[in-house]
Amino acid sequence: MLLPLSSQNVIQYLQAAELYSLEDGNSVNPELPGSSKKNFNLLVTLGNNHQLLVKQERRQANDGNPHEFFNEWLFHQLLRQFPVLGNIAAIASLVIHFDEDNSILVRNYLSEYLELGSFYQNNYNFPPEIATAIGTTIAGLHRTTFQRREYRDFMATAPEGQYRYNFYNPAQGIESLTPDIFGAVPKEALQFYTFYQCYESLEFAIADLAYEWKPCCLTHNDLNLNNILLHSRWDKLDNCLVRLIDWEACAWGDPAFDLGTLIASYLRIWLSSLLIDSMLELEESLQLAVIPLEAIQPSLMALIQAYLNAFPAILEHRPDFLERVIQFAGLGLIHQLQKTIKYRQHFDNTDMCALQVAQNLLTMPEKSVQTIFGVTKAEIIEPMAKQHQLAQPQKEQKLVRLYYEKTRLRGC
Ligand SMILES: Nc1ncnc2c1ncn2[C@@H]1O[C@H](COP(=O)(O)OP(=O)(O)O)[C@@H](O)[C@H]1O
Ligand SMILES: [Mg+2]
């Protein structure tokens, strides 16, 4: 039976799991501010100032990605089984306990680090060095595991008594609608579904992305700014600037998805600061943002350059890598909007603008590369190709696309 974790019983639980002894003093913090709605998180400080993050999954709110805590546990088993992956262990946070029956996971809490999302929110400052560290870190994860069968097979392990037929493809559009939608979301959010269904090109672009999804390395699969921690003395250190946490969606996946998801999270800073007025066109609103795209562009550029510098071979394997990254950024924005509707029951005109930007990224990726990074694809790739002496890759021949029928809202 599921034991509902609370600040009252957590110490008792840790004691039973032999993670705490009576000599340790303790204090328990209520839920952490950066937590998502899907988990219940408690921060426990033990007497020796050692801090543990105790997480319990709220089972009813599953986002479609099954076995979430199991995935993070499996990822840590992978790191233990293959010590050669030490560079990846160094960018994560150690999992010290997993209780499948009660859906509880315990991690070492990194008290010297702060959440990157909060750092940006509090400072309105986007130093490119931070994005460079992130790009290099993610590239390390992808490069070290790229096309390594032994790691893929290990990550294919399913929880006891269950099956994992294949890896979860996160390139998913909006699920088919049923009349229940009218009771499940606020009235304003229906615009989101109507817009989505009015533009077939959008659905086609997502179907194409799902078809082109190429699982080839270990991916984090939930890289947003709240799942990246920044060292509090980042400006005085040469390394260990960032750590990646929350590996619950981690699996064998497509590297373009990780980068795209993270870029979407950066773009959200810009898109949440738009000036919205019925007299303004989308273009004008985008120009009048309190945090303009130009403020985050140097970070986006630093991120992609650092990534490609540390993992240039990806360009030989994936000639369309940049376009796919941009499309996944569009999809990432759509997924964020879906979560806001689902968990916060909220959708407003700013969100509508974000949806339109997402549509552009998904349906016009080549043009959008220039909008997002401020330079063309050639300007990003060519210096890299020269520096790393990359062979110019041949474009793969495309096969027939697969599309599917969906229930449509009236008016589309
Ligand atoms: N190991 C850790 N060290 C420091 N802070 C952490 C650690 N793990 C989580 N946090 C903080 O707690 C928040 C929620 O943790 P996370 O694992 O991302 O939970 P959720 O699944 O609810 O998103 C993070 O955004 C971060 O601020
Ligand atoms: Mg998180």
Tab-separated table of C-alpha atoms and ligand atoms in Angstrom:
chain	number	residue	atom	x	y	z
A	1	MET	CA	0.000	0.000	0.000
A	2	LEU	CA	1.153	3.520	-0.732
A	3	LEU	CA	2.428	5.336	2.342
A	4	PRO	CA	1.565	9.036	1.975
A	5	LEU	CA	4.733	10.870	2.912
A	6	SER	CA	4.487	13.973	5.114
A	7	SER	CA	6.800	16.188	7.158
A	8	GLN	CA	5.487	14.261	10.208
A	9	ASN	CA	6.448	10.765	9.091
A	10	VAL	CA	9.475	11.399	6.841
A	11	ILE	CA	12.059	11.010	9.638
A	12	GLN	CA	10.478	7.748	10.722
A	13	TYR	CA	10.587	6.598	7.109
A	14	LEU	CA	14.287	7.505	6.715
A	15	GLN	CA	15.053	5.702	9.975
A	16	ALA	CA	13.344	2.528	8.772
A	17	ALA	CA	15.282	2.793	5.495
A	18	GLU	CA	18.514	3.157	7.509
A	19	LEU	CA	19.248	6.555	6.054
A	20	TYR	CA	18.971	8.257	9.421
A	21	SER	CA	19.977	7.379	12.956
A	22	LEU	CA	18.700	8.888	16.191
A	23	GLU	CA	22.028	10.601	16.913
A	24	ASP	CA	21.459	12.780	13.850
A	25	GLY	CA	19.528	15.907	14.643
A	26	ASN	CA	17.124	16.931	11.911
A	27	SER	CA	14.818	19.525	10.458
A	28	VAL	CA	12.285	19.127	7.683
A	29	ASN	CA	11.414	21.828	5.161
A	30	PRO	CA	7.981	21.904	3.616
A	31	GLU	CA	7.685	21.555	-0.146
A	32	LEU	CA	10.431	23.113	-2.244
A	33	PRO	CA	9.500	26.107	-4.394
A	34	GLY	CA	10.829	24.734	-7.713
A	35	SER	CA	8.841	21.509	-7.444
A	36	SER	CA	6.456	20.476	-10.167
A	37	LYS	CA	2.907	19.440	-9.399
A	38	LYS	CA	3.603	15.807	-10.143
A	39	ASN	CA	5.725	15.057	-7.062
A	40	PHE	CA	5.679	15.781	-3.364
A	41	ASN	CA	9.162	16.903	-2.277
A	42	LEU	CA	10.616	17.348	1.195
A	43	LEU	CA	14.021	18.689	2.129
A	44	VAL	CA	15.454	17.021	5.236
A	45	THR	CA	18.507	18.467	6.980
A	46	LEU	CA	20.368	15.988	9.135
A	47	GLY	CA	22.531	16.951	12.112
A	48	ASN	CA	25.804	16.931	10.207
A	49	ASN	CA	24.303	19.471	7.769
A	50	HIS	CA	23.881	16.728	5.226
A	51	GLN	CA	20.713	17.418	3.257
A	52	LEU	CA	18.439	14.904	1.574
A	53	LEU	CA	15.678	15.517	-0.906
A	54	VAL	CA	12.881	13.015	-0.346
A	55	LYS	CA	10.448	12.740	-3.252
A	56	GLN	CA	7.161	10.922	-3.576
A	57	GLU	CA	5.364	10.581	-6.874
A	58	ARG	CA	1.744	11.714	-6.971
A	59	ARG	CA	0.545	8.743	-8.903
A	60	GLN	CA	-2.714	10.085	-10.278
A	61	ALA	CA	-0.900	12.754	-12.313
A	62	ASN	CA	1.104	10.737	-14.802
A	63	ASP	CA	2.282	12.644	-17.881
A	64	GLY	CA	2.355	9.633	-20.155
A	65	ASN	CA	5.973	8.811	-19.444
A	66	PRO	CA	5.717	5.663	-17.338
A	67	HIS	CA	8.088	4.385	-14.628
A	68	GLU	CA	9.351	7.862	-13.727
A	69	PHE	CA	11.271	7.247	-10.476
A	70	PHE	CA	12.338	3.869	-11.781
A	71	ASN	CA	14.004	5.645	-14.736
A	72	GLU	CA	16.059	7.859	-12.439
A	73	TRP	CA	16.996	4.848	-10.336
A	74	LEU	CA	17.968	2.900	-13.448
A	75	PHE	CA	20.086	5.808	-14.641
A	76	HIS	CA	22.005	5.715	-11.347
A	77	GLN	CA	22.420	1.965	-11.614
A	78	LEU	CA	23.895	2.526	-15.074
A	79	LEU	CA	26.438	4.954	-13.634
A	80	ARG	CA	27.362	2.407	-10.963
A	81	GLN	CA	27.635	-0.460	-13.406
A	82	PHE	CA	29.845	1.501	-15.811
A	83	PRO	CA	32.333	3.576	-13.778
A	84	VAL	CA	33.753	4.825	-17.081
A	85	LEU	CA	30.683	7.109	-17.163
A	86	GLY	CA	32.215	9.127	-14.310
A	87	ASN	CA	31.879	12.377	-16.274
A	88	ILE	CA	28.096	11.905	-16.281
A	89	ALA	CA	27.988	10.986	-12.581
A	90	ALA	CA	29.806	14.262	-11.894
A	91	ILE	CA	27.021	16.351	-13.449
A	92	ALA	CA	24.128	14.620	-11.678
A	93	SER	CA	23.092	14.335	-8.040
A	94	LEU	CA	23.452	11.012	-6.285
A	95	VAL	CA	20.337	8.880	-5.724
A	96	ILE	CA	20.706	7.013	-2.448
A	97	HIS	CA	17.400	5.212	-2.082
A	98	PHE	CA	14.490	4.029	-4.201
A	99	ASP	CA	11.314	2.460	-2.851
A	100	GLU	CA	9.246	1.267	-5.757
A	101	ASP	CA	6.214	0.162	-3.702
A	102	ASN	CA	5.756	3.581	-2.148
A	103	SER	CA	7.104	5.559	-5.123
A	104	ILE	CA	9.746	7.264	-3.001
A	105	LEU	CA	13.159	8.425	-4.184
A	106	VAL	CA	15.878	10.005	-2.033
A	107	ARG	CA	18.659	12.148	-3.474
A	108	ASN	CA	21.595	13.946	-1.953
A	109	TYR	CA	20.691	17.619	-1.903
A	110	LEU	CA	23.318	19.954	-3.361
A	111	SER	CA	23.135	22.876	-0.982
A	112	GLU	CA	25.848	24.882	-2.751
A	113	TYR	CA	23.795	25.046	-5.915
A	114	LEU	CA	20.801	27.162	-6.857
A	115	GLU	CA	18.105	26.643	-9.429
A	116	LEU	CA	19.021	28.247	-12.755
A	117	GLY	CA	15.420	29.337	-13.445
A	118	SER	CA	15.357	31.317	-10.166
A	119	PHE	CA	18.817	32.740	-10.864
A	120	TYR	CA	17.644	34.174	-14.192
A	121	GLN	CA	14.366	35.372	-12.703
A	122	ASN	CA	16.091	37.215	-9.865
A	123	ASN	CA	18.977	38.696	-11.839
A	124	TYR	CA	17.563	39.485	-15.300
A	125	ASN	CA	21.063	38.683	-16.444
A	126	PHE	CA	22.041	35.903	-18.841
A	127	PRO	CA	25.820	35.446	-18.777
A	128	PRO	CA	26.840	33.363	-21.825
A	129	GLU	CA	29.469	31.502	-19.709
A	130	ILE	CA	26.629	29.689	-17.953
A	131	ALA	CA	25.058	28.603	-21.240
A	132	THR	CA	28.484	27.490	-22.458
A	133	ALA	CA	28.860	25.271	-19.378
A	134	ILE	CA	25.407	23.790	-20.008
A	135	GLY	CA	26.123	23.148	-23.709
A	136	THR	CA	29.375	21.365	-22.860
A	137	THR	CA	27.690	19.345	-20.099
A	138	ILE	CA	24.828	18.126	-22.295
A	139	ALA	CA	27.207	17.350	-25.152
A	140	GLY	CA	29.262	15.231	-22.704
A	141	LEU	CA	26.182	13.191	-21.802
A	142	HIS	CA	25.232	12.613	-25.433
A	143	ARG	CA	28.731	12.059	-26.819
A	144	THR	CA	29.854	9.577	-24.177
A	145	THR	CA	26.823	7.351	-24.677
A	146	PHE	CA	26.328	7.892	-28.427
A	147	GLN	CA	25.518	4.610	-30.216
A	148	ARG	CA	26.816	2.533	-27.294
A	149	ARG	CA	24.741	-0.608	-27.367
A	150	GLU	CA	25.614	-1.715	-23.835
A	151	TYR	CA	24.154	1.464	-22.343
A	152	ARG	CA	21.078	1.286	-24.568
A	153	ASP	CA	20.421	-2.315	-23.539
A	154	PHE	CA	20.866	-1.421	-19.886
A	155	MET	CA	18.374	1.435	-20.169
A	156	ALA	CA	15.892	-0.955	-21.788
A	157	THR	CA	15.491	-2.770	-18.438
A	158	ALA	CA	11.874	-2.651	-17.255
A	159	PRO	CA	10.666	-2.661	-13.629
A	160	GLU	CA	10.162	-6.152	-12.279
A	161	GLY	CA	7.100	-7.849	-13.695
A	162	GLN	CA	6.645	-5.237	-16.434
A	163	TYR	CA	7.644	-4.883	-20.078
A	164	ARG	CA	9.339	-2.101	-21.970
A	165	TYR	CA	8.658	-2.738	-25.639
A	166	ASN	CA	10.550	0.265	-26.902
A	167	PHE	CA	11.707	3.674	-25.741
A	168	TYR	CA	9.136	6.409	-25.246
A	169	ASN	CA	9.003	8.806	-28.195
A	170	PRO	CA	8.477	12.262	-26.674
A	171	ALA	CA	7.622	13.864	-30.027
A	172	GLN	CA	3.920	13.752	-29.244
A	173	GLY	CA	1.302	16.284	-30.260
A	174	ILE	CA	-1.937	16.891	-28.431
A	175	GLU	CA	-3.928	13.779	-27.688
A	176	SER	CA	-7.268	13.179	-29.466
A	177	LEU	CA	-9.975	15.311	-27.935
A	178	THR	CA	-13.161	14.022	-26.353
A	179	PRO	CA	-16.156	16.076	-25.135
A	180	ASP	CA	-14.669	15.818	-21.607
A	181	ILE	CA	-12.247	18.561	-22.607
A	182	PHE	CA	-14.999	21.174	-22.076
A	183	GLY	CA	-15.207	20.330	-18.386
A	184	ALA	CA	-11.501	19.659	-17.882
A	185	VAL	CA	-9.950	22.968	-18.958
A	186	PRO	CA	-10.874	26.636	-18.472
A	187	LYS	CA	-12.879	28.284	-21.284
A	188	GLU	CA	-9.936	30.392	-22.488
A	189	ALA	CA	-7.825	27.272	-22.958
A	190	LEU	CA	-10.179	26.014	-25.674
A	191	GLN	CA	-8.460	28.579	-27.967
A	192	PHE	CA	-5.303	26.511	-27.579
A	193	TYR	CA	-6.972	23.359	-28.891
A	194	THR	CA	-8.872	25.239	-31.611
A	195	PHE	CA	-5.678	26.880	-32.885
A	196	TYR	CA	-3.801	23.590	-32.784
A	197	GLN	CA	-6.479	21.869	-34.818
A	198	CYS	CA	-6.935	24.689	-37.331
A	199	TYR	CA	-3.386	24.375	-38.603
A	200	GLU	CA	-2.824	21.025	-40.215
A	201	SER	CA	0.738	22.058	-40.998
A	202	LEU	CA	1.396	22.116	-37.266
A	203	GLU	CA	0.087	18.604	-36.730
A	204	PHE	CA	2.002	17.402	-39.781
A	205	ALA	CA	5.233	18.972	-38.540
A	206	ILE	CA	4.848	17.162	-35.197
A	207	ALA	CA	4.036	13.867	-36.921
A	208	ASP	CA	7.127	14.359	-39.074
A	209	LEU	CA	9.213	15.090	-36.007
A	210	ALA	CA	7.940	11.910	-34.331
A	211	TYR	CA	8.841	9.966	-37.454
A	212	GLU	CA	12.315	11.503	-37.621
A	213	TRP	CA	12.947	11.001	-33.885
A	214	LYS	CA	16.244	9.104	-33.729
A	215	PRO	CA	17.063	7.496	-30.372
A	216	CYS	CA	20.846	7.138	-30.340
A	217	CYS	CA	22.194	8.174	-26.920
A	218	LEU	CA	21.266	8.706	-23.300
A	219	THR	CA	19.009	11.743	-22.960
A	220	HIS	CA	17.689	13.612	-19.941
A	221	ASN	CA	14.317	14.321	-21.609
A	222	ASP	CA	13.182	17.047	-19.214
A	223	LEU	CA	15.798	19.742	-19.563
A	224	ASN	CA	14.174	22.910	-18.354
A	225	LEU	CA	15.744	25.724	-16.336
A	226	ASN	CA	14.335	24.322	-13.070
A	227	ASN	CA	16.126	21.045	-13.609
A	228	ILE	CA	19.529	22.710	-13.976
A	229	LEU	CA	21.409	23.827	-10.881
A	230	LEU	CA	24.063	26.525	-10.913
A	231	HIS	CA	26.904	26.673	-8.400
A	232	SER	CA	26.480	29.694	-6.115
A	233	ARG	CA	30.109	30.667	-6.870
A	234	TRP	CA	29.858	29.951	-10.586
A	235	ASP	CA	31.666	33.176	-11.491
A	236	LYS	CA	34.743	32.125	-9.473
A	237	LEU	CA	34.976	28.499	-10.605
A	238	ASP	CA	36.432	26.939	-13.735
A	239	ASN	CA	34.336	23.786	-13.692
A	240	CYS	CA	31.350	22.120	-11.948
A	241	LEU	CA	29.336	25.236	-12.745
A	242	VAL	CA	26.163	23.296	-13.448
A	243	ARG	CA	24.450	20.049	-12.432
A	244	LEU	CA	21.453	18.357	-14.012
A	245	ILE	CA	18.756	16.986	-11.702
A	246	ASP	CA	15.356	15.302	-12.051
A	247	TRP	CA	16.338	12.391	-14.302
A	248	GLU	CA	12.880	10.838	-14.134
A	249	ALA	CA	12.240	10.996	-17.865
A	250	CYS	CA	15.776	9.889	-18.709
A	251	ALA	CA	15.963	7.233	-21.436
A	252	TRP	CA	17.564	6.285	-24.699
A	253	GLY	CA	16.562	9.169	-26.919
A	254	ASP	CA	17.229	11.837	-29.498
A	255	PRO	CA	19.832	14.484	-28.560
A	256	ALA	CA	17.956	17.148	-30.548
A	257	PHE	CA	15.057	16.734	-28.127
A	258	ASP	CA	17.180	17.685	-25.088
A	259	LEU	CA	18.563	20.817	-26.728
A	260	GLY	CA	15.177	21.831	-28.139
A	261	THR	CA	13.454	21.413	-24.771
A	262	LEU	CA	16.061	23.566	-23.081
A	263	ILE	CA	15.871	26.263	-25.764
A	264	ALA	CA	12.078	26.311	-25.269
A	265	SER	CA	12.656	26.970	-21.582
A	266	TYR	CA	14.921	29.936	-22.417
A	267	LEU	CA	12.404	31.245	-24.966
A	268	ARG	CA	9.704	31.160	-22.314
A	269	ILE	CA	11.571	33.902	-20.414
A	270	TRP	CA	11.172	36.161	-23.446
A	271	LEU	CA	7.636	35.038	-24.309
A	272	SER	CA	6.334	35.472	-20.751
A	273	SER	CA	7.431	39.100	-20.805
A	274	LEU	CA	5.497	40.192	-23.913
A	275	LEU	CA	3.412	43.314	-23.974
A	276	ILE	CA	-0.064	42.206	-25.052
A	277	ASP	CA	-2.684	44.594	-26.374
A	278	SER	CA	-5.544	44.006	-28.811
A	279	MET	CA	-4.162	46.908	-30.927
A	280	LEU	CA	-0.793	45.185	-31.340
A	281	GLU	CA	0.186	42.614	-33.946
A	282	LEU	CA	2.152	39.554	-32.811
A	283	GLU	CA	5.355	40.957	-34.337
A	284	GLU	CA	4.952	44.206	-32.381
A	285	SER	CA	4.260	42.364	-29.125
A	286	LEU	CA	7.366	40.268	-29.661
A	287	GLN	CA	9.438	43.402	-30.244
A	288	LEU	CA	8.076	45.105	-27.123
A	289	ALA	CA	8.904	42.311	-24.685
A	290	VAL	CA	10.284	43.448	-21.323
A	291	ILE	CA	13.014	40.813	-21.713
A	292	PRO	CA	13.715	40.949	-25.464
A	293	LEU	CA	14.913	37.977	-27.429
A	294	GLU	CA	18.196	39.852	-27.917
A	295	ALA	CA	18.862	39.577	-24.167
A	296	ILE	CA	18.845	35.776	-24.232
A	297	GLN	CA	20.216	35.301	-27.757
A	298	PRO	CA	23.905	35.367	-26.672
A	299	SER	CA	23.104	32.517	-24.255
A	300	LEU	CA	21.302	30.518	-26.945
A	301	MET	CA	24.226	30.993	-29.287
A	302	ALA	CA	26.755	30.079	-26.550
A	303	LEU	CA	24.699	26.970	-25.738
A	304	ILE	CA	24.606	25.634	-29.288
A	305	GLN	CA	28.214	26.547	-30.078
A	306	ALA	CA	29.535	24.887	-26.920
A	307	TYR	CA	27.413	21.818	-27.642
A	308	LEU	CA	28.620	21.466	-31.241
A	309	ASN	CA	32.219	22.145	-30.252
A	310	ALA	CA	32.104	19.341	-27.712
A	311	PHE	CA	30.155	16.960	-29.952
A	312	PRO	CA	30.868	17.959	-33.582
A	313	ALA	CA	30.317	14.398	-34.839
A	314	ILE	CA	26.567	14.829	-34.410
A	315	LEU	CA	26.595	17.086	-37.488
A	316	GLU	CA	27.973	14.250	-39.619
A	317	HIS	CA	25.268	11.879	-38.420
A	318	ARG	CA	22.449	14.396	-38.504
A	319	PRO	CA	22.751	16.987	-41.271
A	320	ASP	CA	19.430	18.493	-40.200
A	321	PHE	CA	20.352	18.610	-36.501
A	322	LEU	CA	19.826	22.361	-36.048
A	323	GLU	CA	16.426	22.362	-37.721
A	324	ARG	CA	15.335	19.439	-35.557
A	325	VAL	CA	16.522	21.246	-32.439
A	326	ILE	CA	14.437	24.275	-33.412
A	327	GLN	CA	11.384	22.112	-34.116
A	328	PHE	CA	11.755	20.404	-30.748
A	329	ALA	CA	11.953	23.882	-29.190
A	330	GLY	CA	8.552	24.614	-30.783
A	331	LEU	CA	7.201	21.337	-29.463
A	332	GLY	CA	8.703	22.116	-26.046
A	333	LEU	CA	6.712	25.373	-25.945
A	334	ILE	CA	3.531	23.468	-26.771
A	335	HIS	CA	4.223	20.927	-24.025
A	336	GLN	CA	4.820	23.751	-21.521
A	337	LEU	CA	1.492	25.348	-22.478
A	338	GLN	CA	-0.265	22.001	-22.072
A	339	LYS	CA	1.211	21.644	-18.574
A	340	THR	CA	0.131	25.176	-17.624
A	341	ILE	CA	-3.415	24.357	-18.706
A	342	LYS	CA	-3.426	21.006	-16.949
A	343	TYR	CA	-1.818	21.912	-13.637
A	344	ARG	CA	-2.572	25.640	-13.308
A	345	GLN	CA	-5.834	25.749	-15.253
A	346	HIS	CA	-4.544	28.831	-16.988
A	347	PHE	CA	-4.227	30.119	-20.574
A	348	ASP	CA	-4.079	33.773	-21.611
A	349	ASN	CA	-3.160	35.981	-24.579
A	350	THR	CA	0.556	35.755	-23.770
A	351	ASP	CA	0.261	31.987	-24.012
A	352	MET	CA	-1.520	32.392	-27.342
A	353	CYS	CA	1.481	34.352	-28.681
A	354	ALA	CA	3.803	31.604	-27.421
A	355	LEU	CA	1.679	29.085	-29.329
A	356	GLN	CA	2.060	31.105	-32.535
A	357	VAL	CA	5.825	31.249	-32.062
A	358	ALA	CA	5.822	27.478	-31.464
A	359	GLN	CA	3.961	27.029	-34.733
A	360	ASN	CA	6.604	29.044	-36.612
A	361	LEU	CA	9.428	27.023	-35.091
A	362	LEU	CA	7.777	23.749	-36.000
A	363	THR	CA	6.661	24.598	-39.512
A	364	MET	CA	9.522	26.885	-40.663
A	365	PRO	CA	12.585	25.519	-38.864
A	366	GLU	CA	15.239	26.762	-41.267
A	367	LYS	CA	14.008	30.346	-41.174
A	368	SER	CA	13.493	30.090	-37.409
A	369	VAL	CA	17.136	29.096	-36.835
A	370	GLN	CA	18.030	32.612	-37.900
A	371	THR	CA	15.283	34.225	-35.791
A	372	ILE	CA	16.288	32.346	-32.654
A	373	PHE	CA	20.072	32.462	-32.908
A	374	GLY	CA	20.334	35.726	-34.846
A	375	VAL	CA	22.563	34.090	-37.496
A	376	THR	CA	21.975	31.601	-40.311
A	377	LYS	CA	22.504	27.858	-40.077
A	378	ALA	CA	25.548	28.178	-42.361
A	379	GLU	CA	27.079	30.791	-40.071
A	380	ILE	CA	26.790	28.383	-37.149
A	381	ILE	CA	27.813	25.190	-38.920
A	382	GLU	CA	30.540	26.235	-41.357
A	383	PRO	CA	33.150	27.496	-38.865
A	384	MET	CA	32.478	24.357	-36.818
A	385	ALA	CA	32.837	22.055	-39.828
A	386	LYS	CA	36.102	23.760	-40.785
A	387	GLN	CA	37.532	23.656	-37.265
A	388	HIS	CA	36.704	19.987	-36.741
A	389	GLN	CA	37.269	18.976	-40.391
A	390	LEU	CA	33.858	17.409	-40.699
A	391	ALA	CA	32.819	15.538	-43.820
A	392	GLN	CA	29.847	17.165	-45.529
A	393	PRO	CA	27.021	14.721	-44.868
A	394	GLN	CA	24.563	13.480	-47.481
A	395	LYS	CA	20.921	14.156	-46.805
A	396	GLU	CA	18.960	10.952	-46.189
A	397	GLN	CA	16.166	10.078	-48.527
A	398	LYS	CA	12.802	10.617	-46.880
A	399	LEU	CA	10.188	7.890	-46.648
A	400	VAL	CA	6.453	8.413	-46.680
A	401	ARG	CA	5.038	10.360	-43.719
A	402	LEU	CA	2.539	8.750	-41.411
A	403	TYR	CA	-0.406	10.868	-40.285
A	404	TYR	CA	-3.381	10.039	-38.170
A	405	GLU	CA	-6.969	11.181	-37.948
A	406	LYS	CA	-8.160	13.100	-34.893
A	407	THR	CA	-11.381	14.357	-33.388
A	408	ARG	CA	-11.716	18.029	-34.342
A	409	LEU	CA	-13.298	20.945	-32.526
A	410	ARG	CA	-16.048	22.640	-34.496
A	411	GLY	CA	-15.032	25.520	-36.725
A	412	CYS	CA	-11.864	23.849	-38.036
B	1	LIG	N1	19.919	17.311	-5.551
B	1	LIG	C1	19.425	18.538	-5.453
B	1	LIG	N2	20.188	19.541	-4.993
B	1	LIG	C2	19.700	20.784	-4.878
B	1	LIG	N3	18.439	21.133	-5.207
B	1	LIG	C3	17.649	20.192	-5.672
B	1	LIG	C4	18.090	18.852	-5.838
B	1	LIG	N4	17.073	18.120	-6.319
B	1	LIG	C5	16.043	18.994	-6.440
B	1	LIG	N5	16.371	20.224	-6.067
B	1	LIG	C6	15.481	21.400	-6.029
B	1	LIG	O1	14.145	20.935	-5.857
B	1	LIG	C7	13.336	21.258	-6.982
B	1	LIG	C8	12.412	20.106	-7.303
B	1	LIG	O2	13.165	18.942	-7.566
B	1	LIG	P1	12.872	18.037	-8.839
B	1	LIG	O3	13.622	16.767	-8.693
B	1	LIG	O4	13.111	18.809	-10.075
B	1	LIG	O5	11.328	17.763	-8.598
B	1	LIG	P2	10.064	17.746	-9.550
B	1	LIG	O6	10.005	16.358	-10.059
B	1	LIG	O7	8.959	18.090	-8.636
B	1	LIG	O8	10.290	18.761	-10.648
B	1	LIG	C9	14.327	21.550	-8.102
B	1	LIG	O9	13.800	22.397	-9.072
B	1	LIG	C10	15.497	22.156	-7.330
B	1	LIG	O10	15.250	23.506	-7.048
B	2	MG	MG	11.946	19.274	-11.754
